[in-house]
Short mmCIF file of N, CA and C in Angstrom, two decimals:
data_model
loop_
_atom_site.label_atom_id
_atom_site.label_comp_id
_atom_site.label_asym_id
_atom_site.label_seq_id
_atom_site.Cartn_x
_atom_site.Cartn_y
_atom_site.Cartn_z
N MET A 1484 26.60 -9.49 -30.55
CA MET A 1484 25.36 -9.64 -31.26
C MET A 1484 24.52 -10.79 -30.70
N SER A 1485 25.15 -11.96 -30.53
CA SER A 1485 24.39 -13.11 -30.04
C SER A 1485 23.93 -12.90 -28.61
N LEU A 1486 24.70 -12.15 -27.81
CA LEU A 1486 24.29 -11.85 -26.44
C LEU A 1486 23.03 -10.98 -26.45
N THR A 1487 22.97 -10.01 -27.34
CA THR A 1487 21.79 -9.17 -27.48
C THR A 1487 20.58 -10.00 -27.89
N LEU A 1488 20.77 -10.89 -28.85
CA LEU A 1488 19.68 -11.77 -29.27
C LEU A 1488 19.23 -12.67 -28.13
N GLY A 1489 20.17 -13.16 -27.34
CA GLY A 1489 19.85 -14.01 -26.20
C GLY A 1489 19.00 -13.28 -25.17
N PHE A 1490 19.39 -12.02 -24.85
CA PHE A 1490 18.60 -11.23 -23.90
C PHE A 1490 17.22 -10.93 -24.45
N GLY A 1491 17.15 -10.67 -25.75
CA GLY A 1491 15.85 -10.42 -26.39
C GLY A 1491 14.94 -11.63 -26.31
N ALA A 1492 15.50 -12.80 -26.51
CA ALA A 1492 14.72 -14.03 -26.44
C ALA A 1492 14.22 -14.28 -25.02
N VAL A 1493 15.06 -14.03 -24.04
CA VAL A 1493 14.66 -14.21 -22.63
C VAL A 1493 13.57 -13.22 -22.27
N ARG A 1494 13.73 -11.97 -22.69
CA ARG A 1494 12.72 -10.94 -22.41
C ARG A 1494 11.40 -11.31 -23.07
N GLY A 1495 11.45 -11.77 -24.34
CA GLY A 1495 10.24 -12.18 -25.05
C GLY A 1495 9.59 -13.38 -24.39
N GLY A 1496 10.40 -14.33 -23.93
CA GLY A 1496 9.86 -15.51 -23.25
C GLY A 1496 9.19 -15.14 -21.94
N ALA A 1497 9.80 -14.20 -21.20
CA ALA A 1497 9.21 -13.75 -19.93
C ALA A 1497 7.89 -13.03 -20.18
N ALA A 1498 7.82 -12.22 -21.23
CA ALA A 1498 6.58 -11.51 -21.55
C ALA A 1498 5.49 -12.50 -21.94
N ASN A 1499 5.84 -13.52 -22.73
CA ASN A 1499 4.87 -14.54 -23.12
C ASN A 1499 4.38 -15.33 -21.92
N LEU A 1500 5.28 -15.64 -21.01
CA LEU A 1500 4.92 -16.37 -19.80
C LEU A 1500 3.97 -15.54 -18.94
N ALA A 1501 4.26 -14.25 -18.78
CA ALA A 1501 3.41 -13.36 -17.99
C ALA A 1501 2.02 -13.26 -18.61
N ARG A 1502 1.95 -13.13 -19.93
CA ARG A 1502 0.66 -13.04 -20.62
C ARG A 1502 -0.11 -14.35 -20.48
N SER A 1503 0.58 -15.47 -20.60
CA SER A 1503 -0.06 -16.77 -20.45
C SER A 1503 -0.62 -16.95 -19.04
N GLU A 1504 0.15 -16.53 -18.03
CA GLU A 1504 -0.32 -16.62 -16.65
C GLU A 1504 -1.54 -15.72 -16.44
N GLU A 1505 -1.52 -14.50 -17.00
CA GLU A 1505 -2.65 -13.60 -16.85
C GLU A 1505 -3.90 -14.19 -17.51
N MET A 1506 -3.77 -14.77 -18.69
CA MET A 1506 -4.91 -15.38 -19.37
C MET A 1506 -5.47 -16.55 -18.57
N THR A 1507 -4.59 -17.35 -18.00
CA THR A 1507 -5.03 -18.49 -17.19
C THR A 1507 -5.78 -18.01 -15.95
N LEU A 1508 -5.24 -17.00 -15.28
CA LEU A 1508 -5.88 -16.50 -14.07
C LEU A 1508 -7.22 -15.83 -14.38
N THR A 1509 -7.30 -15.08 -15.47
CA THR A 1509 -8.57 -14.44 -15.81
C THR A 1509 -9.63 -15.47 -16.16
N ASP A 1510 -9.24 -16.52 -16.90
CA ASP A 1510 -10.20 -17.59 -17.21
C ASP A 1510 -10.66 -18.30 -15.94
N TRP A 1511 -9.73 -18.53 -15.04
CA TRP A 1511 -10.05 -19.19 -13.77
C TRP A 1511 -11.03 -18.33 -12.96
N ALA A 1512 -10.77 -17.04 -12.86
CA ALA A 1512 -11.65 -16.14 -12.11
C ALA A 1512 -13.04 -16.09 -12.74
N LEU A 1513 -13.11 -16.01 -14.08
CA LEU A 1513 -14.41 -16.00 -14.75
C LEU A 1513 -15.15 -17.32 -14.54
N ASP A 1514 -14.44 -18.44 -14.62
CA ASP A 1514 -15.06 -19.75 -14.38
C ASP A 1514 -15.62 -19.85 -12.95
N ASN A 1515 -14.85 -19.37 -11.97
CA ASN A 1515 -15.33 -19.40 -10.58
C ASN A 1515 -16.60 -18.57 -10.42
N THR A 1516 -16.62 -17.39 -11.03
CA THR A 1516 -17.79 -16.52 -10.91
C THR A 1516 -18.99 -17.13 -11.63
N LEU A 1517 -18.79 -17.67 -12.81
CA LEU A 1517 -19.89 -18.30 -13.53
C LEU A 1517 -20.47 -19.48 -12.76
N THR A 1518 -19.62 -20.27 -12.16
CA THR A 1518 -20.09 -21.41 -11.36
C THR A 1518 -20.94 -20.92 -10.19
N GLU A 1519 -20.48 -19.91 -9.51
CA GLU A 1519 -21.23 -19.36 -8.38
C GLU A 1519 -22.57 -18.80 -8.83
N LEU A 1520 -22.60 -18.09 -9.95
CA LEU A 1520 -23.85 -17.54 -10.47
C LEU A 1520 -24.80 -18.64 -10.93
N ARG A 1521 -24.27 -19.69 -11.54
CA ARG A 1521 -25.12 -20.82 -11.95
C ARG A 1521 -25.77 -21.49 -10.75
N LEU A 1522 -25.03 -21.60 -9.65
CA LEU A 1522 -25.59 -22.21 -8.44
C LEU A 1522 -26.72 -21.37 -7.85
N ARG A 1523 -26.66 -20.06 -8.06
CA ARG A 1523 -27.69 -19.16 -7.53
C ARG A 1523 -28.68 -18.70 -8.59
N ALA A 1524 -28.68 -19.32 -9.76
CA ALA A 1524 -29.46 -18.85 -10.92
C ALA A 1524 -30.94 -18.64 -10.61
N SER A 1525 -31.56 -19.55 -9.88
CA SER A 1525 -33.00 -19.43 -9.65
C SER A 1525 -33.34 -18.27 -8.71
N THR A 1526 -32.36 -17.73 -8.00
CA THR A 1526 -32.64 -16.62 -7.08
C THR A 1526 -32.05 -15.29 -7.55
N LEU A 1527 -31.33 -15.29 -8.67
CA LEU A 1527 -30.73 -14.04 -9.16
C LEU A 1527 -31.78 -13.11 -9.74
N GLU A 1528 -31.63 -11.86 -9.45
CA GLU A 1528 -32.50 -10.84 -10.02
C GLU A 1528 -31.76 -10.13 -11.14
N PRO A 1529 -32.50 -9.62 -12.13
CA PRO A 1529 -31.85 -8.87 -13.20
C PRO A 1529 -31.13 -7.64 -12.66
N GLY A 1530 -30.06 -7.28 -13.32
CA GLY A 1530 -29.31 -6.10 -12.92
C GLY A 1530 -27.83 -6.41 -12.75
N PRO A 1531 -27.10 -5.43 -12.25
CA PRO A 1531 -25.66 -5.61 -12.10
C PRO A 1531 -25.29 -6.42 -10.85
N GLN A 1532 -24.25 -7.19 -10.97
CA GLN A 1532 -23.66 -7.94 -9.86
C GLN A 1532 -22.17 -7.61 -9.85
N ARG A 1533 -21.56 -7.69 -8.70
CA ARG A 1533 -20.13 -7.43 -8.60
C ARG A 1533 -19.50 -8.47 -7.69
N ALA A 1534 -18.33 -8.96 -8.07
CA ALA A 1534 -17.63 -9.95 -7.27
C ALA A 1534 -16.15 -9.62 -7.29
N ALA A 1535 -15.44 -10.14 -6.31
CA ALA A 1535 -13.99 -9.99 -6.24
C ALA A 1535 -13.38 -11.39 -6.16
N GLU A 1536 -12.22 -11.53 -6.75
CA GLU A 1536 -11.54 -12.83 -6.77
C GLU A 1536 -10.05 -12.56 -6.62
N THR A 1537 -9.40 -13.34 -5.76
CA THR A 1537 -7.95 -13.26 -5.61
C THR A 1537 -7.36 -14.62 -5.92
N LEU A 1538 -6.49 -14.65 -6.91
CA LEU A 1538 -5.86 -15.90 -7.34
C LEU A 1538 -4.37 -15.67 -7.47
N ARG A 1539 -3.59 -16.49 -6.76
CA ARG A 1539 -2.13 -16.40 -6.81
C ARG A 1539 -1.63 -14.97 -6.57
N GLY A 1540 -2.26 -14.28 -5.64
CA GLY A 1540 -1.84 -12.94 -5.30
C GLY A 1540 -2.35 -11.84 -6.22
N ARG A 1541 -3.08 -12.20 -7.27
CA ARG A 1541 -3.66 -11.19 -8.18
C ARG A 1541 -5.10 -10.94 -7.76
N HIS A 1542 -5.47 -9.68 -7.70
CA HIS A 1542 -6.81 -9.28 -7.29
C HIS A 1542 -7.60 -8.82 -8.53
N PHE A 1543 -8.77 -9.43 -8.69
CA PHE A 1543 -9.62 -9.12 -9.84
C PHE A 1543 -10.99 -8.67 -9.34
N GLU A 1544 -11.65 -7.86 -10.15
CA GLU A 1544 -13.04 -7.51 -9.94
C GLU A 1544 -13.82 -8.00 -11.15
N ILE A 1545 -14.97 -8.61 -10.88
CA ILE A 1545 -15.80 -9.14 -11.95
C ILE A 1545 -17.14 -8.43 -11.89
N PHE A 1546 -17.49 -7.79 -12.99
CA PHE A 1546 -18.76 -7.07 -13.11
C PHE A 1546 -19.66 -7.89 -14.02
N THR A 1547 -20.86 -8.21 -13.52
CA THR A 1547 -21.80 -9.04 -14.28
C THR A 1547 -23.11 -8.31 -14.46
N GLN A 1548 -23.62 -8.34 -15.67
CA GLN A 1548 -24.96 -7.84 -15.95
C GLN A 1548 -25.85 -9.05 -16.14
N VAL A 1549 -26.90 -9.16 -15.31
CA VAL A 1549 -27.83 -10.28 -15.38
C VAL A 1549 -29.09 -9.82 -16.10
N GLU A 1550 -29.45 -10.56 -17.15
CA GLU A 1550 -30.70 -10.28 -17.87
C GLU A 1550 -31.58 -11.52 -17.80
N LYS A 1551 -32.88 -11.29 -17.59
CA LYS A 1551 -33.86 -12.37 -17.52
C LYS A 1551 -34.91 -12.13 -18.60
N PRO A 1552 -34.79 -12.79 -19.75
CA PRO A 1552 -35.82 -12.61 -20.78
C PRO A 1552 -37.19 -13.06 -20.25
N ALA A 1553 -38.22 -12.30 -20.58
CA ALA A 1553 -39.57 -12.59 -20.08
C ALA A 1553 -40.07 -13.93 -20.59
N GLY A 1554 -40.65 -14.70 -19.68
CA GLY A 1554 -41.29 -15.94 -20.04
C GLY A 1554 -40.38 -17.14 -20.25
N LEU A 1555 -39.08 -16.96 -20.12
CA LEU A 1555 -38.15 -18.06 -20.32
C LEU A 1555 -37.33 -18.30 -19.05
N PRO A 1556 -37.09 -19.56 -18.69
CA PRO A 1556 -36.22 -19.84 -17.52
C PRO A 1556 -34.74 -19.80 -17.93
N VAL A 1557 -34.33 -18.64 -18.47
CA VAL A 1557 -32.96 -18.47 -18.95
C VAL A 1557 -32.42 -17.15 -18.40
N LEU A 1558 -31.18 -17.19 -18.00
CA LEU A 1558 -30.46 -15.96 -17.63
C LEU A 1558 -29.39 -15.72 -18.68
N VAL A 1559 -29.20 -14.47 -19.02
CA VAL A 1559 -28.08 -14.08 -19.88
C VAL A 1559 -27.11 -13.32 -18.98
N LEU A 1560 -25.92 -13.86 -18.84
CA LEU A 1560 -24.90 -13.28 -17.97
C LEU A 1560 -23.78 -12.69 -18.82
N SER A 1561 -23.54 -11.41 -18.67
CA SER A 1561 -22.45 -10.74 -19.38
C SER A 1561 -21.41 -10.33 -18.35
N LEU A 1562 -20.24 -10.95 -18.40
CA LEU A 1562 -19.19 -10.71 -17.41
C LEU A 1562 -18.05 -9.90 -18.01
N ARG A 1563 -17.51 -9.01 -17.18
CA ARG A 1563 -16.30 -8.25 -17.52
C ARG A 1563 -15.36 -8.38 -16.35
N LEU A 1564 -14.14 -8.77 -16.60
CA LEU A 1564 -13.15 -8.96 -15.55
C LEU A 1564 -12.10 -7.86 -15.67
N ALA A 1565 -11.79 -7.22 -14.54
CA ALA A 1565 -10.80 -6.14 -14.52
C ALA A 1565 -9.80 -6.37 -13.39
N ASP A 1566 -8.66 -5.77 -13.55
CA ASP A 1566 -7.65 -5.77 -12.49
C ASP A 1566 -8.19 -4.87 -11.38
N ALA A 1567 -8.19 -5.34 -10.14
CA ALA A 1567 -8.73 -4.56 -9.04
C ALA A 1567 -8.01 -3.24 -8.85
N ALA A 1568 -6.72 -3.20 -9.19
CA ALA A 1568 -5.96 -1.96 -9.05
C ALA A 1568 -6.35 -0.93 -10.11
N ASN A 1569 -6.91 -1.39 -11.21
CA ASN A 1569 -7.31 -0.52 -12.31
C ASN A 1569 -8.61 -1.05 -12.90
N PRO A 1570 -9.76 -0.80 -12.23
CA PRO A 1570 -11.03 -1.39 -12.67
C PRO A 1570 -11.50 -0.95 -14.06
N THR A 1571 -10.92 0.10 -14.61
CA THR A 1571 -11.32 0.52 -15.95
C THR A 1571 -10.62 -0.29 -17.04
N LYS A 1572 -9.58 -1.03 -16.67
CA LYS A 1572 -8.85 -1.86 -17.62
C LYS A 1572 -9.48 -3.26 -17.65
N ILE A 1573 -10.28 -3.52 -18.67
CA ILE A 1573 -10.96 -4.80 -18.80
C ILE A 1573 -9.99 -5.82 -19.39
N LEU A 1574 -9.77 -6.91 -18.66
CA LEU A 1574 -8.83 -7.95 -19.07
C LEU A 1574 -9.49 -9.06 -19.87
N ALA A 1575 -10.77 -9.31 -19.59
CA ALA A 1575 -11.47 -10.40 -20.29
C ALA A 1575 -12.97 -10.18 -20.18
N THR A 1576 -13.69 -10.72 -21.14
CA THR A 1576 -15.15 -10.67 -21.11
C THR A 1576 -15.69 -12.05 -21.46
N ARG A 1577 -16.91 -12.31 -21.05
CA ARG A 1577 -17.55 -13.58 -21.38
C ARG A 1577 -19.06 -13.40 -21.26
N THR A 1578 -19.78 -14.07 -22.12
CA THR A 1578 -21.24 -14.08 -22.05
C THR A 1578 -21.69 -15.53 -21.96
N ALA A 1579 -22.67 -15.79 -21.11
CA ALA A 1579 -23.18 -17.15 -20.94
C ALA A 1579 -24.70 -17.12 -20.78
N ARG A 1580 -25.32 -18.15 -21.28
CA ARG A 1580 -26.76 -18.36 -21.07
C ARG A 1580 -26.90 -19.52 -20.10
N VAL A 1581 -27.75 -19.33 -19.10
CA VAL A 1581 -27.90 -20.32 -18.05
C VAL A 1581 -29.38 -20.65 -17.89
N LEU A 1582 -29.71 -21.93 -18.00
CA LEU A 1582 -31.07 -22.38 -17.71
C LEU A 1582 -31.21 -22.55 -16.21
N TYR A 1583 -32.39 -22.28 -15.69
CA TYR A 1583 -32.62 -22.45 -14.25
C TYR A 1583 -34.05 -22.94 -14.03
N ALA A 1584 -34.28 -23.49 -12.87
CA ALA A 1584 -35.62 -23.93 -12.49
C ALA A 1584 -36.28 -22.79 -11.70
N PRO A 1585 -37.37 -22.22 -12.23
CA PRO A 1585 -38.03 -21.14 -11.51
C PRO A 1585 -38.56 -21.63 -10.16
N PRO A 1586 -38.56 -20.76 -9.16
CA PRO A 1586 -39.10 -21.16 -7.83
C PRO A 1586 -40.56 -21.57 -7.98
N GLN A 1587 -40.93 -22.64 -7.31
CA GLN A 1587 -42.30 -23.14 -7.35
C GLN A 1587 -43.10 -22.53 -6.21
N PRO A 1588 -44.38 -22.19 -6.47
CA PRO A 1588 -45.23 -21.59 -5.42
C PRO A 1588 -45.59 -22.58 -4.34
#
């Protein structure tokens, strides 16, 4: 009985560790993409953007929808992160508003 409980605890711990690692990597990939988009904010055009990120051997695809409200120097970025092997499986999402300096004439 105790051996079965021990194996169950190890299996549960391994599953929790794997989930924790996946959450950390997805947050890291989203942070990298957001930083890159913020650096290019003044030159981004509205519409879809796509990026790829590889972290610790895991391949991710990040799909971003860029919206530019009229008259405001603000971008609304809606990100969806998926496993590159299965792009329909969304692992994480994030929305951010980014202020930018419009290009001067």
